[in-house]
mmCIF file with all atom_site columns, C-alpha atoms in Angstrom:
data_model
loop_
_atom_site.group_PDB
_atom_site.id
_atom_site.type_symbol
_atom_site.label_atom_id
_atom_site.label_alt_id
_atom_site.label_comp_id
_atom_site.label_asym_id
_atom_site.label_entity_id
_atom_site.label_seq_id
_atom_site.pdbx_PDB_ins_code
_atom_site.Cartn_x
_atom_site.Cartn_y
_atom_site.Cartn_z
_atom_site.occupancy
_atom_site.B_iso_or_equiv
_atom_site.pdbx_formal_charge
_atom_site.auth_seq_id
_atom_site.auth_comp_id
_atom_site.auth_asym_id
_atom_site.auth_atom_id
_atom_site.pdbx_PDB_model_num
ATOM 1   C CA . MET A 1 1   ? -55.311 36.027 92.433  1.00 0.00 ? 22  MET A CA 1
ATOM 2   C CA . ALA A 1 2   ? -54.646 39.546 91.198  1.00 0.00 ? 23  ALA A CA 1
ATOM 3   C CA . PRO A 1 3   ? -51.523 40.109 89.098  1.00 0.00 ? 24  PRO A CA 1
ATOM 4   C CA . PHE A 1 4   ? -50.213 42.664 91.595  1.00 0.00 ? 25  PHE A CA 1
ATOM 5   C CA . LYS A 1 5   ? -50.825 43.677 95.189  1.00 0.00 ? 26  LYS A CA 1
ATOM 6   C CA . LEU A 1 6   ? -52.314 47.004 96.074  1.00 0.00 ? 27  LEU A CA 1
ATOM 7   C CA . ILE A 1 7   ? -51.029 48.488 99.291  1.00 0.00 ? 28  ILE A CA 1
ATOM 8   C CA . LEU A 1 8   ? -53.328 50.893 101.107 1.00 0.00 ? 29  LEU A CA 1
ATOM 9   C CA . LEU A 1 9   ? -52.024 53.073 103.860 1.00 0.00 ? 30  LEU A CA 1
ATOM 10  C CA . VAL A 1 10  ? -54.406 54.978 106.022 1.00 0.00 ? 31  VAL A CA 1
ATOM 11  C CA . VAL A 1 11  ? -52.843 58.048 107.561 1.00 0.00 ? 32  VAL A CA 1
ATOM 12  C CA . ALA A 1 12  ? -54.705 59.963 110.225 1.00 0.00 ? 33  ALA A CA 1
ATOM 13  C CA . ASN A 1 13  ? -54.014 63.545 111.053 1.00 0.00 ? 34  ASN A CA 1
ATOM 14  C CA . ARG A 1 14  ? -55.974 66.399 112.581 1.00 0.00 ? 35  ARG A CA 1
ATOM 15  C CA . SER A 1 15  ? -57.423 67.745 109.354 1.00 0.00 ? 36  SER A CA 1
ATOM 16  C CA . GLY A 1 16  ? -58.928 64.414 108.366 1.00 0.00 ? 37  GLY A CA 1
ATOM 17  C CA . THR A 1 17  ? -58.086 60.992 107.164 1.00 0.00 ? 38  THR A CA 1
ATOM 18  C CA . ARG A 1 18  ? -56.166 60.483 103.935 1.00 0.00 ? 39  ARG A CA 1
ATOM 19  C CA . ILE A 1 19  ? -55.872 57.256 101.980 1.00 0.00 ? 40  ILE A CA 1
ATOM 20  C CA . ILE A 1 20  ? -52.630 56.759 100.097 1.00 0.00 ? 41  ILE A CA 1
ATOM 21  C CA . CYS A 1 21  ? -52.468 54.164 97.316  1.00 0.00 ? 42  CYS A CA 1
ATOM 22  C CA . MET A 1 22  ? -49.055 52.673 96.611  1.00 0.00 ? 43  MET A CA 1
ATOM 23  C CA . LEU A 1 23  ? -48.312 50.254 93.797  1.00 0.00 ? 44  LEU A CA 1
ATOM 24  C CA . PRO A 1 24  ? -45.457 47.786 94.051  1.00 0.00 ? 45  PRO A CA 1
ATOM 25  C CA . PRO A 1 25  ? -42.314 48.707 92.142  1.00 0.00 ? 46  PRO A CA 1
ATOM 26  C CA . PHE A 1 26  ? -42.654 48.436 88.354  1.00 0.00 ? 47  PHE A CA 1
ATOM 27  C CA . LEU A 1 27  ? -40.028 45.704 88.031  1.00 0.00 ? 48  LEU A CA 1
ATOM 28  C CA . GLU A 1 28  ? -41.940 43.323 90.300  1.00 0.00 ? 49  GLU A CA 1
ATOM 29  C CA . LEU A 1 29  ? -45.134 44.038 88.396  1.00 0.00 ? 50  LEU A CA 1
ATOM 30  C CA . PHE A 1 30  ? -43.341 43.307 85.116  1.00 0.00 ? 51  PHE A CA 1
ATOM 31  C CA . LYS A 1 31  ? -41.978 40.000 86.454  1.00 0.00 ? 52  LYS A CA 1
ATOM 32  C CA . LEU A 1 32  ? -45.472 38.892 87.447  1.00 0.00 ? 53  LEU A CA 1
ATOM 33  C CA . MET A 1 33  ? -46.895 39.719 84.018  1.00 0.00 ? 54  MET A CA 1
ATOM 34  C CA . ALA A 1 34  ? -43.975 38.243 82.056  1.00 0.00 ? 55  ALA A CA 1
ATOM 35  C CA . LYS A 1 35  ? -44.887 34.604 82.706  1.00 0.00 ? 56  LYS A CA 1
ATOM 36  C CA . SER A 1 36  ? -45.288 32.612 79.561  1.00 0.00 ? 57  SER A CA 1
ATOM 37  C CA . LEU A 1 37  ? -48.440 30.765 78.666  1.00 0.00 ? 58  LEU A CA 1
ATOM 38  C CA . GLN A 1 38  ? -46.618 27.472 79.274  1.00 0.00 ? 59  GLN A CA 1
ATOM 39  C CA . GLU A 1 39  ? -45.755 28.542 82.848  1.00 0.00 ? 60  GLU A CA 1
ATOM 40  C CA . HIS A 1 40  ? -49.380 29.458 83.530  1.00 0.00 ? 61  HIS A CA 1
ATOM 41  C CA . LEU A 1 41  ? -50.585 26.124 82.151  1.00 0.00 ? 62  LEU A CA 1
ATOM 42  C CA . VAL A 1 42  ? -48.158 24.119 84.266  1.00 0.00 ? 63  VAL A CA 1
ATOM 43  C CA . SER A 1 43  ? -48.827 26.132 87.434  1.00 0.00 ? 64  SER A CA 1
ATOM 44  C CA . THR A 1 44  ? -52.348 24.724 87.955  1.00 0.00 ? 65  THR A CA 1
ATOM 45  C CA . GLU A 1 45  ? -52.696 20.995 88.649  1.00 0.00 ? 66  GLU A CA 1
ATOM 46  C CA . GLY A 1 46  ? -55.560 20.337 86.218  1.00 0.00 ? 67  GLY A CA 1
ATOM 47  C CA . LEU A 1 47  ? -54.016 22.435 83.501  1.00 0.00 ? 68  LEU A CA 1
ATOM 48  C CA . ALA A 1 48  ? -50.625 20.836 84.115  1.00 0.00 ? 69  ALA A CA 1
ATOM 49  C CA . ARG A 1 49  ? -52.035 17.396 83.320  1.00 0.00 ? 70  ARG A CA 1
ATOM 50  C CA . LEU A 1 50  ? -53.747 18.797 80.231  1.00 0.00 ? 71  LEU A CA 1
ATOM 51  C CA . ALA A 1 51  ? -50.540 20.489 79.067  1.00 0.00 ? 72  ALA A CA 1
ATOM 52  C CA . ALA A 1 52  ? -48.554 17.278 79.584  1.00 0.00 ? 73  ALA A CA 1
ATOM 53  C CA . HIS A 1 53  ? -51.154 15.275 77.647  1.00 0.00 ? 74  HIS A CA 1
ATOM 54  C CA . ALA A 1 54  ? -51.110 17.793 74.792  1.00 0.00 ? 75  ALA A CA 1
ATOM 55  C CA . GLN A 1 55  ? -47.305 17.658 74.725  1.00 0.00 ? 76  GLN A CA 1
ATOM 56  C CA . ARG A 1 56  ? -47.400 13.852 74.542  1.00 0.00 ? 77  ARG A CA 1
ATOM 57  C CA . LEU A 1 57  ? -49.913 13.997 71.665  1.00 0.00 ? 78  LEU A CA 1
ATOM 58  C CA . LEU A 1 58  ? -47.635 16.403 69.795  1.00 0.00 ? 79  LEU A CA 1
ATOM 59  C CA . GLU A 1 59  ? -44.726 13.990 70.230  1.00 0.00 ? 80  GLU A CA 1
ATOM 60  C CA . PHE A 1 60  ? -46.894 11.126 68.952  1.00 0.00 ? 81  PHE A CA 1
ATOM 61  C CA . GLN A 1 61  ? -47.944 13.228 65.947  1.00 0.00 ? 82  GLN A CA 1
ATOM 62  C CA . ARG A 1 62  ? -44.326 14.036 65.055  1.00 0.00 ? 83  ARG A CA 1
ATOM 63  C CA . THR A 1 63  ? -43.380 10.370 65.324  1.00 0.00 ? 84  THR A CA 1
ATOM 64  C CA . LEU A 1 64  ? -46.407 9.305  63.278  1.00 0.00 ? 85  LEU A CA 1
ATOM 65  C CA . GLU A 1 65  ? -45.394 11.723 60.518  1.00 0.00 ? 86  GLU A CA 1
ATOM 66  C CA . THR A 1 66  ? -41.919 10.177 60.358  1.00 0.00 ? 87  THR A CA 1
ATOM 67  C CA . VAL A 1 67  ? -43.342 6.644  60.077  1.00 0.00 ? 88  VAL A CA 1
ATOM 68  C CA . LEU A 1 68  ? -46.065 7.298  57.487  1.00 0.00 ? 89  LEU A CA 1
ATOM 69  C CA . PRO A 1 69  ? -45.276 7.550  53.773  1.00 0.00 ? 90  PRO A CA 1
ATOM 70  C CA . GLU A 1 70  ? -45.213 11.111 52.433  1.00 0.00 ? 91  GLU A CA 1
ATOM 71  C CA . PRO A 1 71  ? -48.595 10.994 50.604  1.00 0.00 ? 92  PRO A CA 1
ATOM 72  C CA . LEU A 1 72  ? -50.432 9.838  53.760  1.00 0.00 ? 93  LEU A CA 1
ATOM 73  C CA . ARG A 1 73  ? -49.006 12.412 56.187  1.00 0.00 ? 94  ARG A CA 1
ATOM 74  C CA . PRO A 1 74  ? -51.527 15.207 55.597  1.00 0.00 ? 95  PRO A CA 1
ATOM 75  C CA . HIS A 1 75  ? -54.435 12.763 55.933  1.00 0.00 ? 96  HIS A CA 1
ATOM 76  C CA . ALA A 1 76  ? -53.687 11.155 59.336  1.00 0.00 ? 97  ALA A CA 1
ATOM 77  C CA . ARG A 1 77  ? -53.494 12.797 62.753  1.00 0.00 ? 98  ARG A CA 1
ATOM 78  C CA . VAL A 1 78  ? -53.193 11.605 66.336  1.00 0.00 ? 99  VAL A CA 1
ATOM 79  C CA . ALA A 1 79  ? -56.482 12.274 68.112  1.00 0.00 ? 100 ALA A CA 1
ATOM 80  C CA . ASN A 1 80  ? -55.950 10.900 71.632  1.00 0.00 ? 101 ASN A CA 1
ATOM 81  C CA . PHE A 1 81  ? -53.962 8.514  73.811  1.00 0.00 ? 102 PHE A CA 1
ATOM 82  C CA . ARG A 1 82  ? -55.602 6.688  76.685  1.00 0.00 ? 103 ARG A CA 1
ATOM 83  C CA . LEU A 1 83  ? -54.586 3.577  78.654  1.00 0.00 ? 104 LEU A CA 1
ATOM 84  C CA . GLY A 1 84  ? -52.036 2.446  76.084  1.00 0.00 ? 105 GLY A CA 1
ATOM 85  C CA . LYS A 1 85  ? -54.380 2.899  73.125  1.00 0.00 ? 106 LYS A CA 1
ATOM 86  C CA . ILE A 1 86  ? -53.636 5.572  70.577  1.00 0.00 ? 107 ILE A CA 1
ATOM 87  C CA . PHE A 1 87  ? -56.469 6.919  68.448  1.00 0.00 ? 108 PHE A CA 1
ATOM 88  C CA . ILE A 1 88  ? -55.667 8.067  64.922  1.00 0.00 ? 109 ILE A CA 1
ATOM 89  C CA . HIS A 1 89  ? -58.153 9.942  62.749  1.00 0.00 ? 110 HIS A CA 1
ATOM 90  C CA . THR A 1 90  ? -57.860 9.798  58.980  1.00 0.00 ? 111 THR A CA 1
ATOM 91  C CA . SER A 1 91  ? -59.540 11.823 56.273  1.00 0.00 ? 112 SER A CA 1
ATOM 92  C CA . ASN A 1 92  ? -60.866 8.859  54.263  1.00 0.00 ? 113 ASN A CA 1
ATOM 93  C CA . SER A 1 93  ? -61.226 5.084  54.356  1.00 0.00 ? 114 SER A CA 1
ATOM 94  C CA . ALA A 1 94  ? -58.356 4.396  51.953  1.00 0.00 ? 115 ALA A CA 1
ATOM 95  C CA . VAL A 1 95  ? -55.905 6.143  54.269  1.00 0.00 ? 116 VAL A CA 1
ATOM 96  C CA . ALA A 1 96  ? -57.458 4.366  57.266  1.00 0.00 ? 117 ALA A CA 1
ATOM 97  C CA . ALA A 1 97  ? -56.876 0.981  55.612  1.00 0.00 ? 118 ALA A CA 1
ATOM 98  C CA . LYS A 1 98  ? -53.238 1.824  54.899  1.00 0.00 ? 119 LYS A CA 1
ATOM 99  C CA . VAL A 1 99  ? -52.691 3.079  58.466  1.00 0.00 ? 120 VAL A CA 1
ATOM 100 C CA . ARG A 1 100 ? -54.165 -0.193 59.793  1.00 0.00 ? 121 ARG A CA 1
ATOM 101 C CA . GLN A 1 101 ? -51.727 -2.128 57.581  1.00 0.00 ? 122 GLN A CA 1
ATOM 102 C CA . LEU A 1 102 ? -48.848 -0.099 58.992  1.00 0.00 ? 123 LEU A CA 1
ATOM 103 C CA . GLY A 1 103 ? -50.162 -0.616 62.555  1.00 0.00 ? 124 GLY A CA 1
ATOM 104 C CA . PRO A 1 104 ? -47.333 -2.765 63.966  1.00 0.00 ? 125 PRO A CA 1
ATOM 105 C CA . ARG A 1 105 ? -44.673 -0.466 62.522  1.00 0.00 ? 126 ARG A CA 1
ATOM 106 C CA . ILE A 1 106 ? -46.470 2.606  63.895  1.00 0.00 ? 127 ILE A CA 1
ATOM 107 C CA . ALA A 1 107 ? -46.922 0.983  67.329  1.00 0.00 ? 128 ALA A CA 1
ATOM 108 C CA . SER A 1 108 ? -43.234 0.105  67.632  1.00 0.00 ? 129 SER A CA 1
ATOM 109 C CA . ALA A 1 109 ? -42.159 3.612  66.606  1.00 0.00 ? 130 ALA A CA 1
ATOM 110 C CA . LEU A 1 110 ? -44.609 5.277  68.995  1.00 0.00 ? 131 LEU A CA 1
ATOM 111 C CA . THR A 1 111 ? -43.679 2.968  71.888  1.00 0.00 ? 132 THR A CA 1
ATOM 112 C CA . SER A 1 112 ? -40.026 3.850  71.613  1.00 0.00 ? 133 SER A CA 1
ATOM 113 C CA . SER A 1 113 ? -40.737 7.585  71.456  1.00 0.00 ? 134 SER A CA 1
ATOM 114 C CA . ALA A 1 114 ? -42.844 8.389  74.526  1.00 0.00 ? 135 ALA A CA 1
ATOM 115 C CA . ALA A 1 115 ? -45.080 5.768  76.146  1.00 0.00 ? 136 ALA A CA 1
ATOM 116 C CA . LYS A 1 116 ? -46.090 2.132  75.776  1.00 0.00 ? 137 LYS A CA 1
ATOM 117 C CA . VAL A 1 117 ? -48.587 1.814  72.941  1.00 0.00 ? 138 VAL A CA 1
ATOM 118 C CA . THR A 1 118 ? -50.460 -1.492 73.094  1.00 0.00 ? 139 THR A CA 1
ATOM 119 C CA . GLU A 1 119 ? -53.258 -0.823 70.628  1.00 0.00 ? 140 GLU A CA 1
ATOM 120 C CA . ILE A 1 120 ? -54.015 1.473  67.711  1.00 0.00 ? 141 ILE A CA 1
ATOM 121 C CA . GLY A 1 121 ? -57.536 2.632  66.916  1.00 0.00 ? 142 GLY A CA 1
ATOM 122 C CA . VAL A 1 122 ? -58.102 4.102  63.469  1.00 0.00 ? 143 VAL A CA 1
ATOM 123 C CA . SER A 1 123 ? -61.277 5.925  62.517  1.00 0.00 ? 144 SER A CA 1
ATOM 124 C CA . VAL A 1 124 ? -62.352 8.078  59.605  1.00 0.00 ? 145 VAL A CA 1
ATOM 125 C CA . GLN A 1 125 ? -63.122 11.688 60.488  1.00 0.00 ? 146 GLN A CA 1
ATOM 126 C CA . ALA A 1 126 ? -63.703 13.407 57.186  1.00 0.00 ? 147 ALA A CA 1
ATOM 127 C CA . SER A 1 127 ? -63.264 17.137 57.361  1.00 0.00 ? 148 SER A CA 1
ATOM 128 C CA . PRO A 1 128 ? -66.014 19.292 55.911  1.00 0.00 ? 149 PRO A CA 1
ATOM 129 C CA . SER A 1 129 ? -65.547 20.253 52.311  1.00 0.00 ? 150 SER A CA 1
ATOM 130 C CA . THR A 1 130 ? -63.969 23.641 51.813  1.00 0.00 ? 151 THR A CA 1
ATOM 131 C CA . ARG A 1 131 ? -65.091 23.768 48.212  1.00 0.00 ? 152 ARG A CA 1
ATOM 132 C CA . PRO A 1 132 ? -68.087 26.083 47.744  1.00 0.00 ? 153 PRO A CA 1
ATOM 133 C CA . LYS A 1 133 ? -71.276 24.516 46.504  1.00 0.00 ? 154 LYS A CA 1
ATOM 134 C CA . GLU A 1 134 ? -71.827 24.924 42.814  1.00 0.00 ? 155 GLU A CA 1
ATOM 135 C CA . THR A 1 135 ? -75.093 26.669 42.131  1.00 0.00 ? 156 THR A CA 1
ATOM 136 C CA . TYR A 1 136 ? -77.253 25.382 39.349  1.00 0.00 ? 157 TYR A CA 1
ATOM 137 C CA . GLN A 1 137 ? -76.983 27.584 36.303  1.00 0.00 ? 158 GLN A CA 1
ATOM 138 C CA . ARG A 1 138 ? -80.102 27.486 34.198  1.00 0.00 ? 159 ARG A CA 1
ATOM 139 C CA . PRO A 1 139 ? -79.189 27.252 30.544  1.00 0.00 ? 160 PRO A CA 1
ATOM 140 C CA . VAL A 1 140 ? -79.670 30.395 28.524  1.00 0.00 ? 161 VAL A CA 1
ATOM 141 C CA . LEU A 1 141 ? -82.760 30.071 26.367  1.00 0.00 ? 162 LEU A CA 1
ATOM 142 C CA . PRO A 1 142 ? -82.659 31.116 22.724  1.00 0.00 ? 163 PRO A CA 1
ATOM 143 C CA . GLY A 1 143 ? -83.669 34.703 22.013  1.00 0.00 ? 164 GLY A CA 1
ATOM 144 C CA . ASN A 1 144 ? -86.285 35.907 19.517  1.00 0.00 ? 165 ASN A CA 1
ATOM 145 C CA . ARG A 1 145 ? -83.859 35.845 16.559  1.00 0.00 ? 166 ARG A CA 1
ATOM 146 C CA . GLN A 1 146 ? -82.898 32.233 17.298  1.00 0.00 ? 167 GLN A CA 1
ATOM 147 C CA . LYS A 1 147 ? -86.559 31.220 17.672  1.00 0.00 ? 168 LYS A CA 1
ATOM 148 C CA . GLN A 1 148 ? -87.376 32.849 14.319  1.00 0.00 ? 169 GLN A CA 1
ATOM 149 C CA . GLY A 1 149 ? -84.429 31.057 12.719  1.00 0.00 ? 170 GLY A CA 1
ATOM 150 C CA . LEU A 1 150 ? -85.578 27.688 14.102  1.00 0.00 ? 171 LEU A CA 1
ATOM 151 C CA . THR A 1 151 ? -89.141 28.340 12.897  1.00 0.00 ? 172 THR A CA 1
ATOM 152 C CA . LEU A 1 152 ? -87.875 29.252 9.403   1.00 0.00 ? 173 LEU A CA 1
ATOM 153 C CA . LEU A 1 153 ? -85.704 26.121 9.321   1.00 0.00 ? 174 LEU A CA 1
ATOM 154 C CA . ALA A 1 154 ? -88.623 23.908 10.388  1.00 0.00 ? 175 ALA A CA 1
ATOM 155 C CA . ARG A 1 155 ? -90.823 25.382 7.610   1.00 0.00 ? 176 ARG A CA 1
ATOM 156 C CA . ASN A 1 156 ? -88.237 24.628 4.936   1.00 0.00 ? 177 ASN A CA 1
ATOM 157 C CA . LEU A 1 157 ? -87.790 20.973 5.977   1.00 0.00 ? 178 LEU A CA 1
ATOM 158 C CA . PRO A 1 158 ? -89.971 18.177 4.550   1.00 0.00 ? 179 PRO A CA 1
ATOM 159 C CA . SER A 1 159 ? -92.993 17.385 6.751   1.00 0.00 ? 180 SER A CA 1
ATOM 160 C CA . GLU A 1 160 ? -92.028 13.702 7.274   1.00 0.00 ? 181 GLU A CA 1
ATOM 161 C CA . SER A 1 161 ? -88.469 14.622 8.388   1.00 0.00 ? 182 SER A CA 1
ATOM 162 C CA . ALA A 1 162 ? -87.355 13.504 11.876  1.00 0.00 ? 183 ALA A CA 1
ATOM 163 C CA . LEU A 1 163 ? -85.285 16.683 12.127  1.00 0.00 ? 184 LEU A CA 1
ATOM 164 C CA . LYS A 1 164 ? -88.423 18.803 11.503  1.00 0.00 ? 185 LYS A CA 1
ATOM 165 C CA . ARG A 1 165 ? -90.276 16.969 14.314  1.00 0.00 ? 186 ARG A CA 1
ATOM 166 C CA . ALA A 1 166 ? -87.329 17.483 16.690  1.00 0.00 ? 187 ALA A CA 1
ATOM 167 C CA . ILE A 1 167 ? -87.071 21.203 15.867  1.00 0.00 ? 188 ILE A CA 1
ATOM 168 C CA . ASP A 1 168 ? -90.849 21.606 16.304  1.00 0.00 ? 189 ASP A CA 1
ATOM 169 C CA . ARG A 1 169 ? -90.613 20.023 19.788  1.00 0.00 ? 190 ARG A CA 1
ATOM 170 C CA . LEU A 1 170 ? -87.686 22.305 20.633  1.00 0.00 ? 191 LEU A CA 1
ATOM 171 C CA . ILE A 1 171 ? -89.611 25.391 19.500  1.00 0.00 ? 192 ILE A CA 1
ATOM 172 C CA . LYS A 1 172 ? -92.602 24.286 21.577  1.00 0.00 ? 193 LYS A CA 1
ATOM 173 C CA . VAL A 1 173 ? -90.436 23.851 24.723  1.00 0.00 ? 194 VAL A CA 1
ATOM 174 C CA . VAL A 1 174 ? -88.615 27.150 24.218  1.00 0.00 ? 195 VAL A CA 1
ATOM 175 C CA . THR A 1 175 ? -91.777 29.206 23.726  1.00 0.00 ? 196 THR A CA 1
ATOM 176 C CA . GLU A 1 176 ? -93.461 27.877 26.887  1.00 0.00 ? 197 GLU A CA 1
#
């Protein structure tokens, strides 16, 4: 349905036919456009059920946040409610275990708030990591001066020294 009606008047006279376009008054047009998103959602039957379900989930989420201890609140969220079963997603298994322990307390609080909750399903839905991947940084190899210094040190050490053998291996790896 268009947001406003367009009225066409066809006027005939001897010199020809003219078409006159008339818009409805501005105030009526403004009233039609001023509906809120909530009114549009509730106006359609399918969207009305969806809006009511979303509103119920928001109420469950608010109640869940009042029941859970402060450290767990950011890690648990209400995912769905169907046939008396509420589904809660947590960010890790430790939080899921604690939410399962608090199950009866959560169920009684949620039942009194909106609808009859008979069962609680808890699952882990880890969110993707927001931390950027660390790229491998290849270690900086010694420059020519350092290689010359290591070579000079190896020459001055006794030939049976374990330190001399280690420095010789290091020089061999660095020069390759």
